[in-house]
């Protein structure tokens, strides 16, 4: 998974509110190149909202999201996708009427070539690209362990498989920054282990920001953890520091778990 | 190599025993009540066939529904974009008609006259008062039947000037040729109509049921104190306009174009008292043609499905304007054909016959064509709609006011000719 | 063969299209003049259905307004023909396509912001407005009488191919049919390419899940607009061909009813497929044969009240039954049968 | 008590369940575990009448198979489906009201008890469910099932997306309800470790068949199963 | 001059109200069907007309107007219920566009049936109230006892429907059944019955509208065609989720149309729906009165 791009991310002083509800208040954190960062916190803390701000789905009321390499701010989601930011969604978020294989191919939409003209005239570039994509997507499905579902429609596959397909789709973009929103929910313990290995490998070639409620899974995997509660950063640091932080224990992890 | 001449090529639609003619007409949709016109043509042909045909040939009459050329769900679709064209193509290429007889509707027939001309098919007695049928130079095979809306307008204008001098006149007209030509006729007849009263509505109102603009038009006319209002509308809309005016207690003298005045189609008591131009002396004048038509209908086995109202409707046994209109076209075509003899039935022959015949029709005005005039009737008789007290009669009927009036042309300088009521006798072979 | 098909898909599509075209033109020599005319009408309407199928089946945007774009193409052709009687018809076709597409762009500005029933409402309003607008702009459109142009006139060399008593009628019916078939073949070829291109996939992504599509790098606004533009261009082309076939354009022709008819034909044939569009066109052409068949079988007098209205019933029942028995249209039913046979 | 006997479900060529039999006793939590695609969701869907199945499912001698879903629900079977099943276009409180249709307890009282359990929901009661975060939606689904005071509770991966603390608390509540209100719970979980901890009995599904069944303590101790499902090297 | 303008404005406002309320009533029936089954019913107009013919035709045979009205509405409800059971029920879960096409087919069938049973001959349906407009000075104010009756009916039906959907458990269940049938079933909602009820209710309201449209007018199969399109547009502008929105949009279309007619041109009048739509949707694409529910991610 060689990527020619490298992206770091810095979230600076971001606030988002919906009417009277403060989803994020002056949140700042960053993700360095090839770093794996965990973003954790109770339900409704603002994790997904932070992702939405980073991806350009939401404009924060204050603050900015910077990708120092790109040197541009306020990009729209599709522009970010082309710049190398890929993301999985908290739910399933697959394309209902596309087969699993096509779903994975769709991940490469931002980098495959050919506009309207190429498409209309069916120029060779378009055909060749399609064939290569198909092979690459099949390999990707193999890699996440969902190969046998390639021909199925998303509605007919088990939840755990759907989550894997979603990750495969994100990887097809050959991202430089990967945002994963609860990618491991619905996986059993054995699969969690395999999945953790996958992410560690990815971390060597891209930056990863990971939201997950399963601490046994997150803590050993990430380099750094940021903890949100009620829209504010209440702690940040190494997994070890954070998991012994009093505030975090009280707000999220619970004592004695 | 295309199109050859001489007797070697058989005339389409003509065999030793039959002549096939066709028509595109509305059998369903908003103008479906005009279906009676072509049904009456068919009744005449049936009668003639039952009595040995014309010079030994039976007439096969193929009517195709074109929904008044309005694209409706399930209405004929297929070629090009208009139902009428589709059906006409079927008639020309598959039915292989000799000619069209009695096709109906201005917009409908407008959309196919080129096609018929290109394929050299005579198009006879088009049912509509448009002047489009009168273009002999460009369309030598095309013949109208009705008086032009312009001619009608001129005659109506004459009545208004004579009987309502100094009246404020308003017009509500369909927003197409029908309305425009009608208005042109009124102006050519010397009427003054204030611009704001030249009101139009969309012909599609009849399809969409959107009548708000008519109410608006009436409001304006009323506030302008119009005392005479001329309507160029099809029957359902005439009925609607009368009711809408009644709602605002607006009761001018109504003057209604022939196309939209037939009392049994309008079916509204408010129509009593209106003035109209009626080409036929129906039904109060004792007229041989009426007796004849009743006999034909009684003898025809199909007529029960064709004229449900005549047999069981509220006006049973009443001949309405459409039926007489159709019967007279049927008779006229038979007359033209009759004159050709057994061997003269060619397309060129029928066209010549059209121009040389002085047709016998129930109308009081002459029906004749010439090299330069293909319009048809040139006028009609003024009539007043009255309420009948006789329960055996239709509740309303058109009563002739006097003489037949006609003109030789549409423009202002062609005078109106008035002549005594005089009905030509029914030709012997039709009796 | 199949590997060739995979290696050079667009060349394969080109060959397939040409083969089909040759076949269809050959067929037009065999068929009766009436069938030729029906073939022409069916081919023309299938171009429009294909464009609609692309919009609805691929990009997921329901439009009830495509008859409006047809009207634009039709009027452009008529106005152009009235001013440039001698220019080759190719220009009419191209011009109508381009202006159709541009008008699609204009409608897309508000339309692409809308979803589901709201989009349906907006496009419905557009097609409802076409007739009154055409009636109102007499200067351009000739008002209610419409505009008349010369037919596709049959060239002498083509007429020379025919002889016998029917020569005139046959040549006059077949020439437009063959021209239309060529135009339709071009339109189908381009759409076949689009279906299998990256742009085609972008449409399906937008249709299924807008958020995920954006995350995959699809510019939503652009994709939805492009869908409209292409669909409108196809409708414009179809309207242009219709005008060349019928020699006239009137405001009543392209109203709401036609938009609805297009939608039903598309669904009947099979949404989002090439063959579905062809089937839709054929159904359009031959629906009255079906009605007369029913007339004959049931023995109902076609000129009686019931007989005259029978087509509404037959067409309606046909629509209902197809949706009940073959919810994916006739193409879907065909695929199902093939699968069943294989089992 | 729910008694499943000889249950089979097929989707076209896929046989999702094959001859599954087990019992879920009243007042106990029975957990169903198994790998992705083992058929766990399908099992719960057949109990609710959402999947067409063959065999027999009895709730206290009453045959559920063949009954309409709404009738099963009206017998007191509450189902928290996979993917949460909150109705996004209704408000939080409207969603909860839908849960109380058959209940005789006054609405205000039922609401209060759920708001006490899930305070996050009370703050958002007038908001559309669409605006909730993933975990908040899961809470809503749980609350809506519990508010009906069901006699049978079918939970399809309830911990999905919930913060660890909330999961633990919810499980505690359910365990309490089991004991105090003789609730029958069938719990489907990926997180087998925690599921086995609170369940009395466990059923292990493998490729649509019952691979093992018994008291959860025993299942948790079985070395083979441990290796396979708990990812623990033996 | 001032008073002339004032009376002209009065005329327009009342005229607009008269058309607008009927548009609103039909829009309301569309909203009901949308809220209770998420189907866009293109045959709504024809269904209402069919029921109207069944009942109101008896007026010509001497039956009292109100009995006929009741009969029409009951027929409409039965027709709606039957349609749902026979035509719509088998289509749940099929592509969204299928019920639309089926209802278009049904529209064709119904119109043909009406046309062949009652022929196309026209008769005026007399009104139970005076339809004569009031006069103010020399000008006609487009309001009559019948128009007042019409406005009252619309107000009553609107409040009834709004109460049903917003305040009652039945309404909540209906909405839930339409939004998510499977989840609703899991909660014990009798989805099937509610869908049938929704169709019955909607067609009943649609029939009421059709009777009002046809009263004092020719009873013709096409009476609802144009006004149905306006109603459809009104429903889309107002937001299919909101009965109040439908009413406001419907009345606005009526008013705009009336003003266009008076101050501009009759042939532009059919565009009034478009004008209201473009303005309305430009302000809020998801319908003027739909509350923002969506959260995209
Ligand atoms: N569009 C919106 N309108 C109103 N409130 C919103 C909106 N989007 C998010 N919120 C609220 O903002 C808060 C943060 O939501 P977010 O989805 O970011 O939480 P989260 O940390 O991802 O939680 P979870 O772990 O449960 O997924 C929640 O209380 C949520 O309900
Ligand atoms: N609608 C459907 N059509 C076809 N196959 C289906 C359908 N639903 C489920 N299946 C198949 O049935 C099998 C069982 O699926 P099920 O969803 O019950 O698994 P599961 O155990 O719940 O998995 P997970 O833990 O990942 O949710 C799978 O092979 C799946 O592909
Ligand atoms: Mg979240
Ligand atoms: Mg599952």
CSV table of C-alpha atoms in Angstrom, one decimal, chain B residues 9 18 23 49 53 100 137 152 298 310 337 391:
chain,number,residue,atom,x,y,z
B,9,UNK,CA,-51.6,1.6,-61.3
B,18,UNK,CA,-65.4,-1.6,-52.5
B,23,UNK,CA,-61.2,9.6,-41.0
B,49,UNK,CA,-74.4,0.0,-48.9
B,53,UNK,CA,-73.7,0.8,-52.9
B,100,UNK,CA,-60.3,10.9,-45.9
B,137,UNK,CA,-52.7,26.4,-54.4
B,152,UNK,CA,-69.4,33.3,-39.2
B,298,UNK,CA,-83.8,3.4,-37.2
B,310,UNK,CA,-80.8,9.2,-29.2
B,337,UNK,CA,-68.8,9.7,-55.9
B,391,UNK,CA,-92.1,17.6,-23.1
